Amino acid sequence: MFDISLYFIFLLGLSSYYIGKNRAKKNINLITETGGLESHYGMYLVIWTILPAFIFYLIWSVISNYLIKEATLGSIPNDLLPNNLSMQKLFLDSIIVVAKGGSSLSKVPEISVAFYQNFAFYSTLGKSISTISISLISFFIFYKKIDSNVRAKNFLERIILVFLFISSIIAIMTTVGIILSLIVETTKFFQDVTIFEYFFGLLWSPQMALREGQVAAEGSFGAVPVFAGTFLITIIAMALAGPVGLFSAIYLSEYASKNTRKIVKPTIEVLAGVPTVVYGFFAALVVGPFIRRTSESFGLASSSESALAAGLVMGIMIIPFISSLSDDVINSVPQSLREASFGVGATKSETIKKVIIPAALPGIVAAFMLAISRAIGETMIVVMAAGLSAKLTANPLDSVTTVTVQIVTLLVGDHEFDSTKTMAAFALGMTLFAITLILNIYAIRVVKKYREKYD
Amino acid sequence: MIKEQTKLDIDNVDVFYGKKQAIFNVDLEIKKNQVTAFIGPSGCGKSTLLRCFNRMNDLIDICKVSGSILLDSVNILDKKLDLVRLRTKVGMVFQKPNPFPKSIYDNVAYGPKIHGLCEDISELDEVVEKSLKSAGLWNEVKDRLNEPGTGISGGQQQRLCIARAIATNPDVILMDEPCSALDPIATARVEELMQELKKNYTIIVVTHNMQQAARVSEKTAFFHLGHLIEFGNTEEIFTSPNEIKTQDYITGRFG
């Protein structure tokens, strides 16, 4: 139930802006002495009217939600109470459903339902009344305060600081949370599988018995072939995207006329907007079969799902990352360096090779690293085009599997969330995360090193 | 006194940026082993004309140059001219020091390397040393030739750029307001250097600083709105100019 008290404090807050402003307007001294604006006092009053009451509302909601469950559980007659903890929880849930006007299959005690409804009613009533009173009280206190030389401007600065700080904390905490959950699940995985087997084992076949009595092989979790597949596809992708991206960036920034650039650059950037699913079926349905036919005509054994197909299409996908970023950094090399080079009689290509590329190197390296991270983490294309079997091979015509594909196959479908198989996905995810993190840190260091040297 | 030889003969030169004419029908003779100064208010076309001498204006698509400029009786405005040859013969120093983001050594060696002027490393070393000595920088940087050229002071950077221009052994050095980004002491050093350099090179310098023009040059050309107003010996231009505009400018009445 969304409370009327929230509407009330919102409306009171809205009007308090004008009230605070008017109050400040009547008190000319205040404005001249504190150097604030009338609107600062409006905002000052708004914040004091809404914020304390709202925080109180949230705290009450959380606490009462906890209390109501405990109390309702206590109200259930002893003979009806299940002895299993998770069953108790289910029972409580159905009581709550009934209390809110729904229906439940299991029979629930009337007394508890009534208890819940009573508790909820009084809790909401108390919450609304106290929220509104807090809002009103603090409105009046701070309305009075506007008279007494309060520096609303500084207060607002502090509020903004707190707001910005909280925003960044949310971002950081999310990252930390994800990493922690990865670490926890990964440690669970390594209780079942040794670190040695995972990092050095050459056999990856995670399909193990889901139920007792089912016929399946013992799971095997050697991650080497999976990572080998990822690296093979990444290398193929970079072998295509690296030169093509860099050369088109050089063409665009150094040779192309303004008009050509105006058309070509956005066109290349369209590639970045194509959904990866589309790349995926392009790889699976067009490029894969084409490569198979071509290689068969040369008498080479091949399958429709090949590392080459996935790698090439992935390469096309990451071209815009490299070309667009490199183009930006090449463009930002100062014109004076070009003139200096031409001034001693260098040709255009000499200038590009010896002056512009070295000067733009940090940015170009950063672009490449970003592209590699993208390629390693890319999922959809490889799911569709690369294959599922984990083979340890360097033959690009063979089908390989990648880390991301394995994570998808491990987690899609029905299975228990505490099986080794599921944990394996977390271990793979953790490793992948570690690799991209190391790549990024390395890229930042390369960039720093050269920037000091070249700026 | 040795007879003055003509190094650059500028004849009937017009420059257009798109439809806008920036230089009108300029005739000028630059003498060998002298410093010639181009002065005039901002936007008068002096830099534009300077950049015709090594065809730097070619970099700007909309810029068109007509007329003839003879460098040792070769027309350098000829479409078929080899720009690489021209720019090794006509070096340039820019307004802001613009050393490459390379070591001091590589900055100077850049020109000789790309033109293959040196047979081996020891010869290249010699050229670098000679150029840095001519630019009066050798004693300051000889122990740190491998440090980045961007790490030295502004005045040193500008002399490094002069050394870089000298390294390809040019005949003419163009200087586009070479001291405008430098402090007075660094400026004095560059001015001294110009007096040294003119023994071997012909120097053309664009400057906003009239005292500088008076101090360093033998000949001065005064430009206004794309026209060459007056050209002659520096002494005469600054003491008894023929044109009212020249007089107004050098006495600070406009510009």
Tab-separated table of C-alpha atoms in Angstrom, chain A residues 69-70 72-74 76-78 80-96:
chain	number	residue	atom	x	y	z
A	69	LYS	CA	6.430	-11.519	10.383
A	70	GLU	CA	7.916	-12.522	13.713
A	72	THR	CA	2.447	-13.391	13.115
A	73	LEU	CA	4.603	-16.473	13.370
A	74	GLY	CA	4.181	-16.306	17.130
A	76	ILE	CA	0.084	-19.312	14.944
A	77	PRO	CA	-1.392	-21.953	17.254
A	78	ASN	CA	1.275	-24.451	18.243
A	80	LEU	CA	-0.581	-25.947	13.352
A	81	LEU	CA	3.018	-24.719	13.276
A	82	PRO	CA	5.255	-26.826	11.029
A	83	ASN	CA	8.493	-27.859	12.675
A	84	ASN	CA	10.697	-27.346	9.621
A	85	LEU	CA	12.060	-23.805	9.228
A	86	SER	CA	11.508	-23.511	5.484
A	87	MET	CA	8.034	-24.960	5.863
A	88	GLN	CA	7.317	-22.345	8.505
A	89	LYS	CA	8.309	-19.692	6.028
A	90	LEU	CA	6.013	-21.075	3.357
A	91	PHE	CA	3.162	-21.274	5.861
A	92	LEU	CA	3.735	-17.681	6.886
A	93	ASP	CA	3.723	-16.594	3.250
A	94	SER	CA	0.339	-18.172	2.634
A	95	ILE	CA	-1.041	-16.483	5.746
A	96	ILE	CA	0.131	-13.142	4.388
